[in-house]
Tab-separated table of C-alpha atoms in Angstrom:
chain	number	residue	atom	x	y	z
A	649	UNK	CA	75.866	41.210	-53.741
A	650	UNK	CA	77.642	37.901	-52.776
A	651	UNK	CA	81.004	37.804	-51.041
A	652	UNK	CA	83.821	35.324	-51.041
A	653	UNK	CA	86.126	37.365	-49.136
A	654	UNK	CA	87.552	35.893	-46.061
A	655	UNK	CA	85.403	32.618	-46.745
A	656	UNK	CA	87.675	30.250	-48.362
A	657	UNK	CA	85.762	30.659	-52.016
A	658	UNK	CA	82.659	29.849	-50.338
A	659	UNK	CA	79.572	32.109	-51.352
A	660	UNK	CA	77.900	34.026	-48.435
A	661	UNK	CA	74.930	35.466	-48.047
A	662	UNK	CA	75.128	39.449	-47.036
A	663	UNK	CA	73.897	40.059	-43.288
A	664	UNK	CA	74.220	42.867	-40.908
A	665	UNK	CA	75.253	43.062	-37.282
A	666	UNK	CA	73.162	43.744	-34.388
A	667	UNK	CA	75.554	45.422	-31.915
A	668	UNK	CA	75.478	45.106	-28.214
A	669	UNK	CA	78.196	47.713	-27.288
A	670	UNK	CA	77.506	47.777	-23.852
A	671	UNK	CA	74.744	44.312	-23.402
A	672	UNK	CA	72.000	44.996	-21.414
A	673	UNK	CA	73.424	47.335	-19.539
A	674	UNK	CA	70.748	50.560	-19.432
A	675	UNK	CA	69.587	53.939	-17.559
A	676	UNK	CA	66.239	52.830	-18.031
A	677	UNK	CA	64.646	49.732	-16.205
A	678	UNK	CA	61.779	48.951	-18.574
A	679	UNK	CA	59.298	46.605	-17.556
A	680	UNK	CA	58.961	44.921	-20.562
A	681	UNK	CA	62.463	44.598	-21.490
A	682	UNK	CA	63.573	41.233	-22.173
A	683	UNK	CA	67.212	41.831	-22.709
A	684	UNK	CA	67.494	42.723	-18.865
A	685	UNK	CA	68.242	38.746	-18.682
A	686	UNK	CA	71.040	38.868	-20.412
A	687	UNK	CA	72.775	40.988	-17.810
A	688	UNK	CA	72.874	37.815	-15.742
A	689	UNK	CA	75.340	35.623	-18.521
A	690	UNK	CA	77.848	38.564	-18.392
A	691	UNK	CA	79.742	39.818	-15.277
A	692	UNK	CA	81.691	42.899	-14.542
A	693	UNK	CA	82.750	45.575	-16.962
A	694	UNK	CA	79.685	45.347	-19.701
A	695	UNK	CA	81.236	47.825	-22.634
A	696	UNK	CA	83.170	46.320	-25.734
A	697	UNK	CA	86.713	46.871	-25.783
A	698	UNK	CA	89.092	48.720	-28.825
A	699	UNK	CA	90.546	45.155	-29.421
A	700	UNK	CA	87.238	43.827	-29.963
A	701	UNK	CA	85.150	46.643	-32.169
A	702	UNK	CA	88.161	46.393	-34.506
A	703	UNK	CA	88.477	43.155	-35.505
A	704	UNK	CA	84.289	42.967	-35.506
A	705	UNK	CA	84.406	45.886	-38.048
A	706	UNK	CA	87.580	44.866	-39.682
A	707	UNK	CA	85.932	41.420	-40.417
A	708	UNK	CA	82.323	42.845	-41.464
A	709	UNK	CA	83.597	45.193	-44.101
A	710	UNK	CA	86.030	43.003	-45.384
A	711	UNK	CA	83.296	40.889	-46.655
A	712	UNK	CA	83.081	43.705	-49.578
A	713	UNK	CA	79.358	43.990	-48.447
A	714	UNK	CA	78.080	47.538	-49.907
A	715	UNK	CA	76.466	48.001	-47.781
A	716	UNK	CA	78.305	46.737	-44.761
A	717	UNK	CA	75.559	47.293	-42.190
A	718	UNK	CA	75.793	48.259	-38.451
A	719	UNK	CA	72.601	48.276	-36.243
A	720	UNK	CA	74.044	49.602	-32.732
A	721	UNK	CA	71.495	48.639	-29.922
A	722	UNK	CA	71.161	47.416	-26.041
A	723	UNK	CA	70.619	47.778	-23.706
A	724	UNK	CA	71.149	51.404	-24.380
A	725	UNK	CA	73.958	52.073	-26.785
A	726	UNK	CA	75.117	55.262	-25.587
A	727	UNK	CA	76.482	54.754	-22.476
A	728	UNK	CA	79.551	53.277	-24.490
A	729	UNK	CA	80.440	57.080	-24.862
A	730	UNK	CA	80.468	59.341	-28.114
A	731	UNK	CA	84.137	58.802	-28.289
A	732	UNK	CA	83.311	54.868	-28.949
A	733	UNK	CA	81.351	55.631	-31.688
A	734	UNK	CA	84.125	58.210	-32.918
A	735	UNK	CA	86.185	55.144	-32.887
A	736	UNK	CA	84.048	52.729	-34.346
A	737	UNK	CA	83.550	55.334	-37.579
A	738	UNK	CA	87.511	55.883	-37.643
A	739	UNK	CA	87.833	51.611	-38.052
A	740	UNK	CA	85.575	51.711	-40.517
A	741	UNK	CA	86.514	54.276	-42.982
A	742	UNK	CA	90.688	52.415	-42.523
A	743	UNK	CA	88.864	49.376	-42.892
A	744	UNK	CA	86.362	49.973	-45.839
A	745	UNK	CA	87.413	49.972	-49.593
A	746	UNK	CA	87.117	52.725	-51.961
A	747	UNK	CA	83.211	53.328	-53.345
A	748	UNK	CA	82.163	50.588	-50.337
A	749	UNK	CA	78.934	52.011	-48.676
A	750	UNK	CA	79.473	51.497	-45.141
A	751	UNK	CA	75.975	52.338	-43.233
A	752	UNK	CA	75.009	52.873	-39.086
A	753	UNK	CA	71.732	52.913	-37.169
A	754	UNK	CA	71.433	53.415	-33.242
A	755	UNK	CA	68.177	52.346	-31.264
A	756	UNK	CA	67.803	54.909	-27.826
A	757	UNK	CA	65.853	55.681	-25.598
A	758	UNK	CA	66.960	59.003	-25.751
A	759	UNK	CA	68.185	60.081	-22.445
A	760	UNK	CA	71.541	61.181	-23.506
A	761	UNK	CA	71.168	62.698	-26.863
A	762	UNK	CA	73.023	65.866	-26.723
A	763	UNK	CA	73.723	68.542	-29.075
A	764	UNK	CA	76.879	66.982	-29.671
A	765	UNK	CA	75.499	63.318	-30.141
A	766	UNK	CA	73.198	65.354	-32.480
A	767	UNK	CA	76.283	67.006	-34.394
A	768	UNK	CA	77.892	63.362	-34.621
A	769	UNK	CA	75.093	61.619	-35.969
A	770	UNK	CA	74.396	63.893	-38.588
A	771	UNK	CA	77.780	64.182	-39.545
A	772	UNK	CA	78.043	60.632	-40.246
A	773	UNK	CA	74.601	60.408	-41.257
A	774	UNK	CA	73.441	57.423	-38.983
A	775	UNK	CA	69.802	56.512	-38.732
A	776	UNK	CA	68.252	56.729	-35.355
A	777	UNK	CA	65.646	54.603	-33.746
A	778	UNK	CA	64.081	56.722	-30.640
A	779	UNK	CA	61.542	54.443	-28.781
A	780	UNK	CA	58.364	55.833	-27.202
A	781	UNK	CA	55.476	54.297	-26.457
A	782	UNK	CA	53.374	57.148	-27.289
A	783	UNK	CA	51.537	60.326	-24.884
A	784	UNK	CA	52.859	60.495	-21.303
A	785	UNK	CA	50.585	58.916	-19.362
A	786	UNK	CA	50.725	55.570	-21.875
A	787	UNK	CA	54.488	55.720	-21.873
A	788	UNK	CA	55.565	56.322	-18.777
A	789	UNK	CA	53.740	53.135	-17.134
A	790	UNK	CA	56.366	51.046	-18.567
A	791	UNK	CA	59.799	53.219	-19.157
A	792	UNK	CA	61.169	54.483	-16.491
A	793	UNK	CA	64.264	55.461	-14.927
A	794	UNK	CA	65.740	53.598	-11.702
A	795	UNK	CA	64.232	56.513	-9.185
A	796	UNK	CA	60.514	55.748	-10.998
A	797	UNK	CA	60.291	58.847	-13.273
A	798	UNK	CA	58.895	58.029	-16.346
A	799	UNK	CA	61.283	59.033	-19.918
A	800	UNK	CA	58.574	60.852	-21.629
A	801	UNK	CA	60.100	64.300	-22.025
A	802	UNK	CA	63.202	62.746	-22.323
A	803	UNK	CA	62.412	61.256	-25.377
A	804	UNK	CA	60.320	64.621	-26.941
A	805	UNK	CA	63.752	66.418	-25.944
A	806	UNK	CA	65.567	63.801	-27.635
A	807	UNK	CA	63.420	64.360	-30.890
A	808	UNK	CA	64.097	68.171	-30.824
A	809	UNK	CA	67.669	67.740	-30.898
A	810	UNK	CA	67.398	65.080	-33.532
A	811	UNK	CA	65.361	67.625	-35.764
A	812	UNK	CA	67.832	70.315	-35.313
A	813	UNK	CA	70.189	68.843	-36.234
A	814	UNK	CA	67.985	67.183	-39.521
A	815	UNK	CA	69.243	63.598	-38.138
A	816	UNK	CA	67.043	60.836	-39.763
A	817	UNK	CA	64.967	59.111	-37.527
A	818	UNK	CA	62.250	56.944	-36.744
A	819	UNK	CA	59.853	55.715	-33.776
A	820	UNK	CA	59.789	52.325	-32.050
A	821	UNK	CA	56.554	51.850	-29.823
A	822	UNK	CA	56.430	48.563	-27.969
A	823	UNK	CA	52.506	47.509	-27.853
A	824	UNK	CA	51.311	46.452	-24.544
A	825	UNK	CA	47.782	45.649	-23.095
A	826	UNK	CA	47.683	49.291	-22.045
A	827	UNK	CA	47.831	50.397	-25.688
A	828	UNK	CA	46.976	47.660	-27.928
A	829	UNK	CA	43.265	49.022	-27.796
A	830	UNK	CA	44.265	52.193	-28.893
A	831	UNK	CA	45.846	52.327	-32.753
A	832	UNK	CA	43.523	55.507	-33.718
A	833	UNK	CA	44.764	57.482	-30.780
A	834	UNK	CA	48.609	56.291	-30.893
A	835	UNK	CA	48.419	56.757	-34.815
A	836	UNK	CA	46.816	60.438	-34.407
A	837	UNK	CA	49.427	61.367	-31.683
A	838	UNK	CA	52.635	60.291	-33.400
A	839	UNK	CA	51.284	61.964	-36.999
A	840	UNK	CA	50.549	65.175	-35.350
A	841	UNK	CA	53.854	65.145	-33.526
A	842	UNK	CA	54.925	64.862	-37.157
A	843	UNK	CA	56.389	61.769	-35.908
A	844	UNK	CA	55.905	60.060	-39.618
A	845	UNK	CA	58.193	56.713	-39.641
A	846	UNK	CA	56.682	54.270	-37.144
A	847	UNK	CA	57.245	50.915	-36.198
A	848	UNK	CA	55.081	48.634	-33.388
A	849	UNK	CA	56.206	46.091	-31.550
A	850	UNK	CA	53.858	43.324	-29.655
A	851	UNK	CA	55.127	42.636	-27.075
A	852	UNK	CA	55.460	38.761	-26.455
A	853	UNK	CA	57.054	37.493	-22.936
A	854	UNK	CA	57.147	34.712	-20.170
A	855	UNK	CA	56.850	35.701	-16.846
A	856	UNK	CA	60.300	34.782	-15.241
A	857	UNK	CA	57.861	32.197	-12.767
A	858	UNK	CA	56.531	31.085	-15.599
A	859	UNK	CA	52.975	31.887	-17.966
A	860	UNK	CA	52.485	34.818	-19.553
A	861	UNK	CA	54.067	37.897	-18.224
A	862	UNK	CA	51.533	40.858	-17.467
A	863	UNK	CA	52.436	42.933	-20.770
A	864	UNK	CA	52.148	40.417	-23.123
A	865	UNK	CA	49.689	41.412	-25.427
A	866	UNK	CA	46.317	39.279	-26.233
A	867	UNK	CA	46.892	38.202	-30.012
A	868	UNK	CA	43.331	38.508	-31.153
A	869	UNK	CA	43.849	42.591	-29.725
A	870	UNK	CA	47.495	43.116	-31.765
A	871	UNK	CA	44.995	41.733	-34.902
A	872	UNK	CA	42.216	44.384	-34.205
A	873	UNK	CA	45.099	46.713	-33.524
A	874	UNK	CA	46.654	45.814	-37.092
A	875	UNK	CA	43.434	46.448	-38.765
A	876	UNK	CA	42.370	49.826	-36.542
A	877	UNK	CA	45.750	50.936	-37.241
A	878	UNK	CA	45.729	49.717	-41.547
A	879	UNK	CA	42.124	51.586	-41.703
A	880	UNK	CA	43.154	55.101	-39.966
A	881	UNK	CA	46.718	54.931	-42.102
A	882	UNK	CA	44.609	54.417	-45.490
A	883	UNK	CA	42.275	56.917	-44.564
A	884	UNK	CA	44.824	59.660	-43.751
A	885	UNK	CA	46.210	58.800	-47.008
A	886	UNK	CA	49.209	56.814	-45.848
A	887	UNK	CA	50.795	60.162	-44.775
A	888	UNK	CA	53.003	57.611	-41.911
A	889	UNK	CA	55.461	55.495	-43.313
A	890	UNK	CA	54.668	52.341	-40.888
A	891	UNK	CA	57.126	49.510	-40.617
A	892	UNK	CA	55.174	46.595	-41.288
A	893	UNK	CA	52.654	47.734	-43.729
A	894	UNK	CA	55.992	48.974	-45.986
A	895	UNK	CA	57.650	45.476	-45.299
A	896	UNK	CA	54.164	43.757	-46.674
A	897	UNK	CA	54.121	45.809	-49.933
A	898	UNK	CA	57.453	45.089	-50.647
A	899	UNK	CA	56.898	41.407	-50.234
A	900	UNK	CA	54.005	41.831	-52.589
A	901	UNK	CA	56.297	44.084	-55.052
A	902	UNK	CA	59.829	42.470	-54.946
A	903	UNK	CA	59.243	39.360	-53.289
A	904	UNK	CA	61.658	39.709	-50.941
A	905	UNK	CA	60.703	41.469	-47.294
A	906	UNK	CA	63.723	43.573	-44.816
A	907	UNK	CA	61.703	42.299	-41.566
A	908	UNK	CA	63.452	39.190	-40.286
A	909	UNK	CA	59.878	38.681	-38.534
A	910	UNK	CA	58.518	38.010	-42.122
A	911	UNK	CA	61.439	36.155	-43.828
A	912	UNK	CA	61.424	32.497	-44.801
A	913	UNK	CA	64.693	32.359	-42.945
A	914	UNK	CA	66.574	33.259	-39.477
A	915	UNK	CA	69.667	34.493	-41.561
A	916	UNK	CA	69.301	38.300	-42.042
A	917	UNK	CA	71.628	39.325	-39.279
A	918	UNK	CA	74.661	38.310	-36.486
A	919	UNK	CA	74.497	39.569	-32.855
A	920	UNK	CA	77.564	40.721	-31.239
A	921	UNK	CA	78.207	41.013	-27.529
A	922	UNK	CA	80.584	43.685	-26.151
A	923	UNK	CA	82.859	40.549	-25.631
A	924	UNK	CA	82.971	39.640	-29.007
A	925	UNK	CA	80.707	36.287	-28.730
A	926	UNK	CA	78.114	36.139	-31.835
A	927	UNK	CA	74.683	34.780	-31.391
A	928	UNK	CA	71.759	34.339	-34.150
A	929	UNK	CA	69.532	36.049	-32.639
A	930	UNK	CA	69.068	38.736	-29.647
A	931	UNK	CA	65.885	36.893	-28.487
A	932	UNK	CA	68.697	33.626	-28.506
A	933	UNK	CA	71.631	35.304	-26.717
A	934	UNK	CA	71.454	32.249	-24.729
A	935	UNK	CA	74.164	29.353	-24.370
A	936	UNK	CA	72.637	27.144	-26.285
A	937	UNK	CA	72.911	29.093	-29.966
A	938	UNK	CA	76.317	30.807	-29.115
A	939	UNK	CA	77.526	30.672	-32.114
A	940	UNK	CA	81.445	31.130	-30.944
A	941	UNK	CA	83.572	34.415	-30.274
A	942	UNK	CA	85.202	37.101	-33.505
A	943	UNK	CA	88.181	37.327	-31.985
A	944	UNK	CA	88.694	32.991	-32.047
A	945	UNK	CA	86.210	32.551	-35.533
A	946	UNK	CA	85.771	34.782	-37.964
A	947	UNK	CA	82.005	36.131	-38.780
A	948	UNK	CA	82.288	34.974	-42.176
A	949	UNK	CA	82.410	30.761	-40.600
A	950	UNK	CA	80.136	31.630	-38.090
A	951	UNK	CA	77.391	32.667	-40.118
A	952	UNK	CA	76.393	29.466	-41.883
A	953	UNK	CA	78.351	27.359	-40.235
A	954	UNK	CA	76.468	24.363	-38.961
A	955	UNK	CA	75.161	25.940	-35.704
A	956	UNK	CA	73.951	28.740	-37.714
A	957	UNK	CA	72.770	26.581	-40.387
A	958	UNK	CA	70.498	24.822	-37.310
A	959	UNK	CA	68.955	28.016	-36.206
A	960	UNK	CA	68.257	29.537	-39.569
A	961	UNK	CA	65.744	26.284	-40.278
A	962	UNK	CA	63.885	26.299	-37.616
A	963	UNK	CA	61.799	29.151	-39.376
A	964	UNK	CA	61.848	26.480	-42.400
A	965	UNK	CA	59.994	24.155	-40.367
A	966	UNK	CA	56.381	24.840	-40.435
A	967	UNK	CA	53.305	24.033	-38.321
A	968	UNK	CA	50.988	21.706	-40.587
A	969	UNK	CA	48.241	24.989	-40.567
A	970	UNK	CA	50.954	27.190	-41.616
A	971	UNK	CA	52.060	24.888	-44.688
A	972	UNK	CA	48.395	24.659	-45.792
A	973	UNK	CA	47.797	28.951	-44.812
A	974	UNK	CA	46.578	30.946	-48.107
A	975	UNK	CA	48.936	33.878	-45.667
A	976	UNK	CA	51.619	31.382	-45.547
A	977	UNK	CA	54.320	33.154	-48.445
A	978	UNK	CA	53.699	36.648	-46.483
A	979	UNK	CA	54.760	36.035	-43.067
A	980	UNK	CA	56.391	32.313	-43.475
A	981	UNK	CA	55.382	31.486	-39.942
A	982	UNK	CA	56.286	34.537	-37.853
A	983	UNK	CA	58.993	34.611	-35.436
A	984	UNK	CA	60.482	31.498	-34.081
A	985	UNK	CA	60.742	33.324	-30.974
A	986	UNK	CA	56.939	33.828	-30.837
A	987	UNK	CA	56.354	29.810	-32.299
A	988	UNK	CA	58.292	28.800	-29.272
A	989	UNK	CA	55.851	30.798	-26.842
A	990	UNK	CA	53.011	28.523	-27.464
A	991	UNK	CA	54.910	24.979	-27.794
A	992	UNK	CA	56.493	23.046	-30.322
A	993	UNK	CA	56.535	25.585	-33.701
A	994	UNK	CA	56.820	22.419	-35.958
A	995	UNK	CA	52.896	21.314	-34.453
A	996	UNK	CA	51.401	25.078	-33.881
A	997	UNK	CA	51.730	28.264	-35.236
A	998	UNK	CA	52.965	31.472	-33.826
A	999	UNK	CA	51.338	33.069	-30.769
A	1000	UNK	CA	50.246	35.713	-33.064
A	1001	UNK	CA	48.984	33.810	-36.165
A	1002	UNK	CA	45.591	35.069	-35.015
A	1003	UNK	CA	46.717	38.992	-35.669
A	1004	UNK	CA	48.171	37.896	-38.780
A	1005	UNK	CA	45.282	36.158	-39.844
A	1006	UNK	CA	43.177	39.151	-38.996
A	1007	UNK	CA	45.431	41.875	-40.799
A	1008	UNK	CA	45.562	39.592	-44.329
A	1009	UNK	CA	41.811	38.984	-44.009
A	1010	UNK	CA	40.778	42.429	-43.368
A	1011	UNK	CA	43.618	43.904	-45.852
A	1012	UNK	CA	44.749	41.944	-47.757
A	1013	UNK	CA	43.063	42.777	-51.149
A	1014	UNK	CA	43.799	46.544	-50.607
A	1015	UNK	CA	47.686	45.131	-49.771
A	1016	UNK	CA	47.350	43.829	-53.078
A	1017	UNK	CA	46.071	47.076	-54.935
A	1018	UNK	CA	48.872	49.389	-53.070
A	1019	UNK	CA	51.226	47.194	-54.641
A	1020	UNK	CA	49.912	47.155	-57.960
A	1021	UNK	CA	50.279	50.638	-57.812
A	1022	UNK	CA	53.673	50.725	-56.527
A	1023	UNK	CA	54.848	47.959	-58.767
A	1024	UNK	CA	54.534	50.470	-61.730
A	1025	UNK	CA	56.619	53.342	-60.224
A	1026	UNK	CA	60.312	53.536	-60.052
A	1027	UNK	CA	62.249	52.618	-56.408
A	1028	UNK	CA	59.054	50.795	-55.176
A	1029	UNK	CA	57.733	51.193	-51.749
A	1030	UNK	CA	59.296	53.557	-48.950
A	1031	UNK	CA	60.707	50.617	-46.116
A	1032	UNK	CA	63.015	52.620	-44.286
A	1033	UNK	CA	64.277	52.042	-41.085
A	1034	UNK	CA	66.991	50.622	-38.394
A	1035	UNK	CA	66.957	46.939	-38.781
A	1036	UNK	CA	64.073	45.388	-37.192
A	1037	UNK	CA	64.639	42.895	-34.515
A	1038	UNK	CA	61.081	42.991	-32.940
A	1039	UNK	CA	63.183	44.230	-29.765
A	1040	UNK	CA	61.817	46.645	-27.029
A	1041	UNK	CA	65.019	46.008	-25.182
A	1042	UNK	CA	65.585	50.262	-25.513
């Protein structure tokens, strides 16, 4: 669907919004969590205000997008309060026209997920992303509370109320060097959780002094973690709906892929801050792509306006290998954010171009044959889940 609404006749391209409700702000204190920096742009009270979240969702839905997409995330989203949320649902159905589809997901770690939270989100049927990082011990060496306690059984508790209350949901694991060796055993644990909708997440950072920080993983062991984890998932008769693998097949079946990590272009999504200031990006929530503020320009001239415009080609601009890559039309370079970690993305390829390489080597033919088959029923491949950022920040 294309909308003109709002942009002066001009055609524009749907997108969703990645919301920051509260920024960075958190009850956990991951390691790994690179969204902890952004606590350090934005002073004092961190939690968007009712003057804000209605002009954000007033100007998102007026687009006539169906649907008009929210992706709430942190930080942890939750500590805005239940009666935030009750809000931001209440703006949207004044806001929304008649037969517009108006849809919500909510990344968590869990910690607060009540059985009330459980009653709300199954009343307005939002999609939940729970992030664990799979048994205890594995885990709990990364997320933990302030005090050190690891969030373990906060998350399992978290699931239970979730089921209850038959709230969709789906698992983000962030892949570290503590469990990139271990795709049989993180596979076998989720499934027999009858944790089925998985999504993993390498995890890719500078050390604030600079190099490599500690969890970055190695990316020649996320590629032998790709193909440990494709041959257990085809063996178990792809009984787990896994992010990426779903993404791939409906690249191979529709042409077009819902990871921004595998899109020819930066332009699937807008951030918003709890103060209203848009970024492309939440790995760019940084000065230099703020894109401006809702409540001065409205999201429909931010996104491709010429700012926008310069951060949605950088993907565009390929690494001589990556223009010449058999792989090149599946993953269209990888994430900028992950180009950027090695040097200049327009003379090398992504950090991970290695896994990749791996993964299409190893699977690609059978890629091809699951999509075959897919390609000749109706609705395609299953490729459900809250919109993918590549973010551990939960």
């Amino acid at each position: 669907m294309v909308a003109e609404a709002g942009t002066g006749g001009r055609n524009l391209k749907p997108f969703s919004l990645l919301v920051k409700p509260v920024s960075a702000n958190c009850n956990l204190r991951c390691e790994y969590c690179f969204y902890r920096r952004v606590g350090r742009m934005y002073r004092g009270r961190r939690r968007m205000s009712s003057k804000v979240l209605d002009a954000m969702v007033k100007q998102l839905v007026g687009l006539g997008f169906s649907p008009a997409a929210f992706s709430w995330q942190g930080g942890e989203p939750t500590l805005a309060g239940l009666d935030f949320y009750r809000q931001a649902v209440a703006c949207q159905a004044r806001f929304g026209s008649r037969g517009q589809v108006i849809s919500n997901s909510l990344q968590t770690n869990g910690l607060l997920i009540d059985e009330e939270w459980g009653e709300f989100l199954a009343e307005y049927r939002f999609l939940v992303g729970l992030s664990l990082d799979g048994p205890q011990e594995l885990n709990d060496a990364y997320r933990k509370r302030g005090d050190g306690r690891g969030s373990f059984s906060d998350a399992l508790r978290a699931v239970a109320v979730l089921r209850r209350h038959k709230v969709e949901f789906n698992l983000l694991s962030v892949l570290t060097p503590l469990t990139v060796d271990r795709a049989r055993e993180l596979y076998h644990f989720f499934v027999e959780e009858g944790l089925n909708y998985l999504q993993f997440i390498p995890c890719v950072e500078r050390a604030p002094q600079g190099g490599t920080a500690p969890f970055t993983v190695d990316a020649d062991g996320y590629g032998r973690f790709l193909c440990d984890l494709f041959d257990v998932w085809l063996a178990d008769g792809r009984r787990a709906s896994i992010r990426l693998f779903d993404a791939i097949l409906e690249r191979l079946v529709t042409g077009e892929s819902p990871l921004c990590v595998l899109g020819r272009r930066c332009d699937h999504y807008l951030v918003v801050e709890h103060s209203g200031d848009v970024y492309p990006c939440d790995f760019f929530v940084v000065r230099r792509w703020h894109l401006g503020n809702l409540l001065k320009t409205p999201l429909a001239k931010l996104f491709g306006g010429e700012k926008h415009e310069q951060f949605t080609s950088m993907k565009t601009q390929l690494a001589p290998g990556c223009r010449d890559c058999e792989w090149v039309e599946m993953c269209w370079g990888g994430c900028p954010k992950d180009r950027q970690f090695v040097g200049d993305p327009r003379r090398v390829p992504t950090y991970l171009c290695p896994a990749y390489q791996m993964l299409f080597a190893h699977a690609g033919e059978a890629f091809r044959r699951l999509a075959a088959e897919l390609a000749g029923r109706v609705g395609g491949p299953p490729a459900k889940g809250v919109e993918e950022t590549s973010s551990p920040a939960q």
